[in-house]
GROMACS .gro file of C-alpha atoms in nm:
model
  263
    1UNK     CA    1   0.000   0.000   0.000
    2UNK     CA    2   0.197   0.295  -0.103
    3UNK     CA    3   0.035   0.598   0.152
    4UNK     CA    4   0.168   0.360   0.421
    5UNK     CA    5   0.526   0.296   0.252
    6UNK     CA    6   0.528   0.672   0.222
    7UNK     CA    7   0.458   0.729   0.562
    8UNK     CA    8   0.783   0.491   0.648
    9UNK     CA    9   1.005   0.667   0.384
   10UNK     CA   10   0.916   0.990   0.546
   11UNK     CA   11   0.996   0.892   0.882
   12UNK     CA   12   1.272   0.680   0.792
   13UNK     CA   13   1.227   0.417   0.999
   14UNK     CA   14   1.300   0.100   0.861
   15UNK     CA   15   1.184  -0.246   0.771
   16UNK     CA   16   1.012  -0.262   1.064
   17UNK     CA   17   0.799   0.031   1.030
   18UNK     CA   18   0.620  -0.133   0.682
   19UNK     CA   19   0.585  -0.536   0.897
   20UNK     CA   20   0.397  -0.318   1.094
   21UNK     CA   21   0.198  -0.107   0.920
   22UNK     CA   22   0.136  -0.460   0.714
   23UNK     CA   23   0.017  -0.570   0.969
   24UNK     CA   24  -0.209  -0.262   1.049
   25UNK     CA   25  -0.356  -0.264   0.739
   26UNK     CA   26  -0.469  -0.579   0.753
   27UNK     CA   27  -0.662  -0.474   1.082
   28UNK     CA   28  -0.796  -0.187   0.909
   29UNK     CA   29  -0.955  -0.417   0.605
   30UNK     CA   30  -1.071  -0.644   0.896
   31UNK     CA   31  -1.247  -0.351   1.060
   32UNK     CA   32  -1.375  -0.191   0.805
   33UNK     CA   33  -1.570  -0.568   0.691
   34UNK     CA   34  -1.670  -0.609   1.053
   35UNK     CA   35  -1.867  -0.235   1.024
   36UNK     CA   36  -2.015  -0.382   0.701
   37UNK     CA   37  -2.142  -0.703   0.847
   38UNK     CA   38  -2.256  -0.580   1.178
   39UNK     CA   39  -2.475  -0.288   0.999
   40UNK     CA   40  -2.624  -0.528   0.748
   41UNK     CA   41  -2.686  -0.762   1.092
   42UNK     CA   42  -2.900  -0.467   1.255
   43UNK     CA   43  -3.057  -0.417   0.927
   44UNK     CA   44  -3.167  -0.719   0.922
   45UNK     CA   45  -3.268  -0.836   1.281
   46UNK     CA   46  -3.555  -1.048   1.336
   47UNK     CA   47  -3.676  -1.101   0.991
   48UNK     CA   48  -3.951  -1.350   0.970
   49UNK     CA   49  -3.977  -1.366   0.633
   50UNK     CA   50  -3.857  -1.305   0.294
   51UNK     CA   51  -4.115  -1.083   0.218
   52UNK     CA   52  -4.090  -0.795   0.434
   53UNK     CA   53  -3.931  -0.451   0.283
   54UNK     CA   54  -3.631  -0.510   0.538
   55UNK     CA   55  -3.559  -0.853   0.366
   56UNK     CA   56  -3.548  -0.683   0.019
   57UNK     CA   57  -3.185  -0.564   0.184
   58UNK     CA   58  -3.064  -0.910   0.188
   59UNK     CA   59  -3.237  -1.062  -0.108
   60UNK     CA   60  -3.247  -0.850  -0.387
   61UNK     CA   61  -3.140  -0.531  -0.327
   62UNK     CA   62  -2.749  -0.616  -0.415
   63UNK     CA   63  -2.602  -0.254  -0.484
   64UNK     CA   64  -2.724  -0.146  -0.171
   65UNK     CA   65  -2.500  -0.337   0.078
   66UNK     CA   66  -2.208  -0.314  -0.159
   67UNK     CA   67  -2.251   0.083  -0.152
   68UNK     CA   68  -2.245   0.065   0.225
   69UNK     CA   69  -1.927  -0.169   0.201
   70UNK     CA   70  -1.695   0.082   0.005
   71UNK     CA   71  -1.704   0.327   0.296
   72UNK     CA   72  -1.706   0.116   0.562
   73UNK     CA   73  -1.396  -0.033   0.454
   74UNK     CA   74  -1.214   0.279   0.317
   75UNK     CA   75  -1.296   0.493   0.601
   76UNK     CA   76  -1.091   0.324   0.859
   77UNK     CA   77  -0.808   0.259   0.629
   78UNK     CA   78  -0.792   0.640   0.570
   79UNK     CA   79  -0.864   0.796   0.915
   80UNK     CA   80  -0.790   0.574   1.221
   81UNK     CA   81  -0.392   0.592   1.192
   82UNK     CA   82  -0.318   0.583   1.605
   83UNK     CA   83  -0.135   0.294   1.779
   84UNK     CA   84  -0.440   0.214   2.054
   85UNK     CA   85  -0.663   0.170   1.757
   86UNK     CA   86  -0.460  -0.176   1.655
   87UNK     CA   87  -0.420  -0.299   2.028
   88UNK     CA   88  -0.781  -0.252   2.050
   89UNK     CA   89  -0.843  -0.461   1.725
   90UNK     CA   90  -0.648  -0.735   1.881
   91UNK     CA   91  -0.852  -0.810   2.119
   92UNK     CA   92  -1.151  -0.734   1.944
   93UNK     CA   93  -1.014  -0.978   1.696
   94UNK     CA   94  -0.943  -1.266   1.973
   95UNK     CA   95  -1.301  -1.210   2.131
   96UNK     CA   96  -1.451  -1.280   1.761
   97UNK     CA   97  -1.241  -1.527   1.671
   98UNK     CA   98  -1.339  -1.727   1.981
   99UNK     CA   99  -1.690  -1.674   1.906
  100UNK     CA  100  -1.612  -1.775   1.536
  101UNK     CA  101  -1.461  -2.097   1.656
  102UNK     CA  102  -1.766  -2.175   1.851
  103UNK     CA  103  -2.042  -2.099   1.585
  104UNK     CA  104  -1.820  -2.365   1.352
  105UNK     CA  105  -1.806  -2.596   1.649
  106UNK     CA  106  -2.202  -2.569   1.656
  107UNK     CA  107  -2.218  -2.639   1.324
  108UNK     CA  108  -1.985  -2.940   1.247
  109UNK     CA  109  -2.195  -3.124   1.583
  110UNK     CA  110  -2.524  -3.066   1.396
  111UNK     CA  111  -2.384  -3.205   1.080
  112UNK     CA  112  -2.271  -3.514   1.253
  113UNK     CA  113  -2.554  -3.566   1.419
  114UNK     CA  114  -2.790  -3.551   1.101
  115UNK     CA  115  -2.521  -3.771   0.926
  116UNK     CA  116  -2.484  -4.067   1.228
  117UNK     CA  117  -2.911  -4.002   1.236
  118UNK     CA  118  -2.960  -4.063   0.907
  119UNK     CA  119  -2.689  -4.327   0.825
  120UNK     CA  120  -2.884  -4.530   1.178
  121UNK     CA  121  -3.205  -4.505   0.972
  122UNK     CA  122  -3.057  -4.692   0.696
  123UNK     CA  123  -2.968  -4.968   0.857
  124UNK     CA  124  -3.343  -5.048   0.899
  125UNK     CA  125  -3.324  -5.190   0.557
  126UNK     CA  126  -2.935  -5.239   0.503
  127UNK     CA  127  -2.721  -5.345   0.752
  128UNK     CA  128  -2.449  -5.217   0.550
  129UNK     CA  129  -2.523  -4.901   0.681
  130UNK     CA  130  -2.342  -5.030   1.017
  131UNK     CA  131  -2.004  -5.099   0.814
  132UNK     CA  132  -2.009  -4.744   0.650
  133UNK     CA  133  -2.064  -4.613   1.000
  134UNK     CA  134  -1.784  -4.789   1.079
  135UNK     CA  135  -1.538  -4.764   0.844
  136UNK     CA  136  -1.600  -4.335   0.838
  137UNK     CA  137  -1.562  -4.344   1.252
  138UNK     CA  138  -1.234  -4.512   1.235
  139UNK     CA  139  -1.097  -4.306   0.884
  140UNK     CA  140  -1.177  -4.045   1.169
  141UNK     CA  141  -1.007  -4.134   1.457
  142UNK     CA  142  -0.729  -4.263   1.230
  143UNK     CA  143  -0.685  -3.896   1.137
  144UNK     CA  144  -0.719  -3.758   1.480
  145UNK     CA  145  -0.416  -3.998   1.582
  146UNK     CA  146  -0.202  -3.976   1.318
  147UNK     CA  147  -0.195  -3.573   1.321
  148UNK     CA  148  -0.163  -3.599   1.701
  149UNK     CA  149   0.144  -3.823   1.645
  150UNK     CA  150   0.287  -3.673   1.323
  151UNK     CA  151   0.252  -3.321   1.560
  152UNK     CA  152   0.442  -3.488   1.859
  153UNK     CA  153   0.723  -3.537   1.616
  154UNK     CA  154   0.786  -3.222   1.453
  155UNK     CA  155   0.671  -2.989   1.677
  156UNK     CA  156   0.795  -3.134   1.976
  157UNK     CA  157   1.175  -3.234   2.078
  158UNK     CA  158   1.353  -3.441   2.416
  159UNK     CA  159   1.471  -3.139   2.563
  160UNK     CA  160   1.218  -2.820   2.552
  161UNK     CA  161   0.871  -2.755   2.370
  162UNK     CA  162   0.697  -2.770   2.703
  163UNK     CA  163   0.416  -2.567   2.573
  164UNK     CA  164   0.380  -2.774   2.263
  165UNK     CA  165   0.394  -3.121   2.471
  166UNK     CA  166   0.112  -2.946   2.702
  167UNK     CA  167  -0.098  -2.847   2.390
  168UNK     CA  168  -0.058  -3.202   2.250
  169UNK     CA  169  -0.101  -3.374   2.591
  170UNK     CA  170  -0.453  -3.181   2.678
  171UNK     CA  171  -0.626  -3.140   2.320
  172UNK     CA  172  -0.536  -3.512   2.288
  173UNK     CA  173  -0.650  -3.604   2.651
  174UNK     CA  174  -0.990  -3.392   2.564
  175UNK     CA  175  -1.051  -3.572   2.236
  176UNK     CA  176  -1.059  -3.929   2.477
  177UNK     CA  177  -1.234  -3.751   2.658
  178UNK     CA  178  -1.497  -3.683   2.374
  179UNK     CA  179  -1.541  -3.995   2.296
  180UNK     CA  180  -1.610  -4.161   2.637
  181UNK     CA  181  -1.877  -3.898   2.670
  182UNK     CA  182  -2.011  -3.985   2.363
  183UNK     CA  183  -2.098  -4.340   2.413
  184UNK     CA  184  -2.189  -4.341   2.776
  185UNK     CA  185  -2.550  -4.423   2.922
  186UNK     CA  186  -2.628  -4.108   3.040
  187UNK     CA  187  -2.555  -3.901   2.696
  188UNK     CA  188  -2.709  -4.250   2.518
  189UNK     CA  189  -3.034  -4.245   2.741
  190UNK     CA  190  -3.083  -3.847   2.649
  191UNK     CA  191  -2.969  -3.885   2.276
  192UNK     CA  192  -2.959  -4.207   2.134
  193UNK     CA  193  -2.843  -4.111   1.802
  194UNK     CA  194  -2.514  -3.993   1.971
  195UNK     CA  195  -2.197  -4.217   1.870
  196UNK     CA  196  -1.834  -4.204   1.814
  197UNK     CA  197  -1.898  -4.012   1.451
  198UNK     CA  198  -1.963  -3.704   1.594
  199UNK     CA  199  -1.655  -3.762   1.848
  200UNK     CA  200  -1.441  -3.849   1.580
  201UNK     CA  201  -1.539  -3.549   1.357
  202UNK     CA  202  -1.493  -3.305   1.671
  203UNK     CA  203  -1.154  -3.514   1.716
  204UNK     CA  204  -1.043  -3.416   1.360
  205UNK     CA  205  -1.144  -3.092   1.418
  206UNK     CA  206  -0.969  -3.011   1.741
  207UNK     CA  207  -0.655  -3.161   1.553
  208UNK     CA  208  -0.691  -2.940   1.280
  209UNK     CA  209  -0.658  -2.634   1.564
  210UNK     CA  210  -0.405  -2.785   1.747
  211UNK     CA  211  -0.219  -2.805   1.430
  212UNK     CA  212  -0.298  -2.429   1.342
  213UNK     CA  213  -0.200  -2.288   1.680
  214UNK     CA  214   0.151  -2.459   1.686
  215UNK     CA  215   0.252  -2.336   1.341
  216UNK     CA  216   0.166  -1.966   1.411
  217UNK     CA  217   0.334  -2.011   1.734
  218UNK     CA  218   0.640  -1.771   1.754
  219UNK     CA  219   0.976  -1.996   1.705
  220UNK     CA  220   1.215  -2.087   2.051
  221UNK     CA  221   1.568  -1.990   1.964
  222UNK     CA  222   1.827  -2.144   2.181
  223UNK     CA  223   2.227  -2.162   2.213
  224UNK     CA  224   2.333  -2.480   2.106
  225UNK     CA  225   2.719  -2.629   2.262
  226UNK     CA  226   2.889  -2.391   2.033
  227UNK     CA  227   2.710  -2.096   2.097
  228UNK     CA  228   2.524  -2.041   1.786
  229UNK     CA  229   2.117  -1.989   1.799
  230UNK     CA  230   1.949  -2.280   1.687
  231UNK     CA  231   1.567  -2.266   1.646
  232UNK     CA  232   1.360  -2.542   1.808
  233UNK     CA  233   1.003  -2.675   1.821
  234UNK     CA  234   0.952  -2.643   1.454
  235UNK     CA  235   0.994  -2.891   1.158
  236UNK     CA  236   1.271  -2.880   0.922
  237UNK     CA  237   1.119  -2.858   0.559
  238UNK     CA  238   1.423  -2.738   0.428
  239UNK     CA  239   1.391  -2.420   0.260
  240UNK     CA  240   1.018  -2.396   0.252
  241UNK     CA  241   0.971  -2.262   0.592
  242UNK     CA  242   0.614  -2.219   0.579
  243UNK     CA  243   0.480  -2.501   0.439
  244UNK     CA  244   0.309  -2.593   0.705
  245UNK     CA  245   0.121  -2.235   0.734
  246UNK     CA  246   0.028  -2.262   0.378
  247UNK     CA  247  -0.109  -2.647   0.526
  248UNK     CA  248  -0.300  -2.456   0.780
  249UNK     CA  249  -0.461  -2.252   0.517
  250UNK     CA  250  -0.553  -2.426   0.297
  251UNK     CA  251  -0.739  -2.677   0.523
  252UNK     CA  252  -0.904  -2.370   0.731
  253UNK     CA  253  -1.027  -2.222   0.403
  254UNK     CA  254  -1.176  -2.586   0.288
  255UNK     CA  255  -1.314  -2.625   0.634
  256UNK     CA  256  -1.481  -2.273   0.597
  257UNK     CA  257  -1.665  -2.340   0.253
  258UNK     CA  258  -1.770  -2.642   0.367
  259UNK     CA  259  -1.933  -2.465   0.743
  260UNK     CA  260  -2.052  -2.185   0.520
  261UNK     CA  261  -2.200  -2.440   0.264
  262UNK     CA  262  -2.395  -2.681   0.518
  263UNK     CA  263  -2.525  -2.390   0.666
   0.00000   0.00000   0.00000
């Protein structure tokens, strides 16, 4: 963005000054799509149907919203230019992200459950039905495990990587802990189409996160015997160092068309 690289080249302060205002930028497009979304939400409260003039918003009047969008993005890439402005859309950030997590939580558990209802209904006439149930449970878990273990081995080392060994250790203790939930008498008596599908979908998913927060966690640097720094807790692709970001992307954006999709 060149007003920003201006701003550093007046200043003259360095690389650092653009991997910052990179970064702030990025906030700024964030915020300004955050303004657009949570107008058109008010807008659009407690519609009943598709009928009434307020619906027209959503449904057909298209030019409308993305008139509203322009602004709402530009302005805060224009005006709000003060450091308190991008610690504030941290945590903002964190807060929706959380809540983010949550809603696609919500939504994978439904999906499971419709999928381990509807697969139970067929074995009224097929008992094939049990087999697939089955075989997708354990292509599941199979997944769950392997990432868990394949995680323990690059991201982890003897010496060090306490924080990744915790991460591994509790998301891996919680999935187990899932699963038990999943198939005991008391969940079974209140739902009986619960099962280990849904446990081994929430499995995969809880992988997928653990997977996500240990690449974007900042590197551990250390003094090896000769006194050089040697960086730790991360796995050696060679030159490529962030395949395993691009990974991370990739199978969050997937996992978001198919959330956005279903619902």
């Amino acid at each position: 963005i060149p007003f920003f690289e201006d701003i550093c080249k007046g200043i003259k302060a360095g690389d650092t000054c653009e991997k910052l205002v990179g970064y702030s930028a990025v906030y700024r497009v964030c915020f300004g799509m955050a303004c657009f979304f949570f107008i058109f939400c008010l807008l659009t409260l407690k519609i009943n149907n598709s009928k009434s003039c307020r619906a027209y918003i959503h449904n057909g009047n298209i030019p409308g919203p993305l008139a509203l969008f322009r602004p709402s993005e530009c302005f805060p890439l224009v005006e709000i230019v003060d450091t308190d402005f991008r610690e504030a859309w941290r945590y903002v950030g964190a807060v929706g992200g959380f809540l983010f997590i949550g809603i696609q939580l919500l939504l994978l558990v439904e999906f499971a459950h419709k999928w381990n209802k509807n697969w139970t209904a067929g074995t009224a006439s097929n008992k094939l039905w049990y087999a697939s149930l089955s075989l997708v449970t354990l292509i599941m878990y199979s997944i769950a495990t392997g990432g868990l273990i394949l995680m323990a081995v690059f991201y982890t080392q003897k010496d060090g990587c306490v924080e990744n060994k915790i991460l591994l250790g509790i998301n891996g203790g919680l999935c187990l802990l899932i699963s038990a939930v999943a198939i005991s008498p008391c969940v079974q008596n209140r739902q009986p189409h619960s099962g280990l599908l849904q446990s081994g979908l929430i499995s995969c998913y809880v992988t997928y996160l653990t997977f996500s927060a240990l690449s974007s966690k900042p590197v551990e640097v250390v003094l090896d015997q000769h006194g050089k720094n040697v960086t730790i807790c991360v796995p050696d692709f060679g030159q490529d160092l962030y395949r395993d970001k691009n990974l991370v992307a990739g199978l969050g954006t997937t996992l978001l068309c198919a959330c956005i999709l279903y619902s």
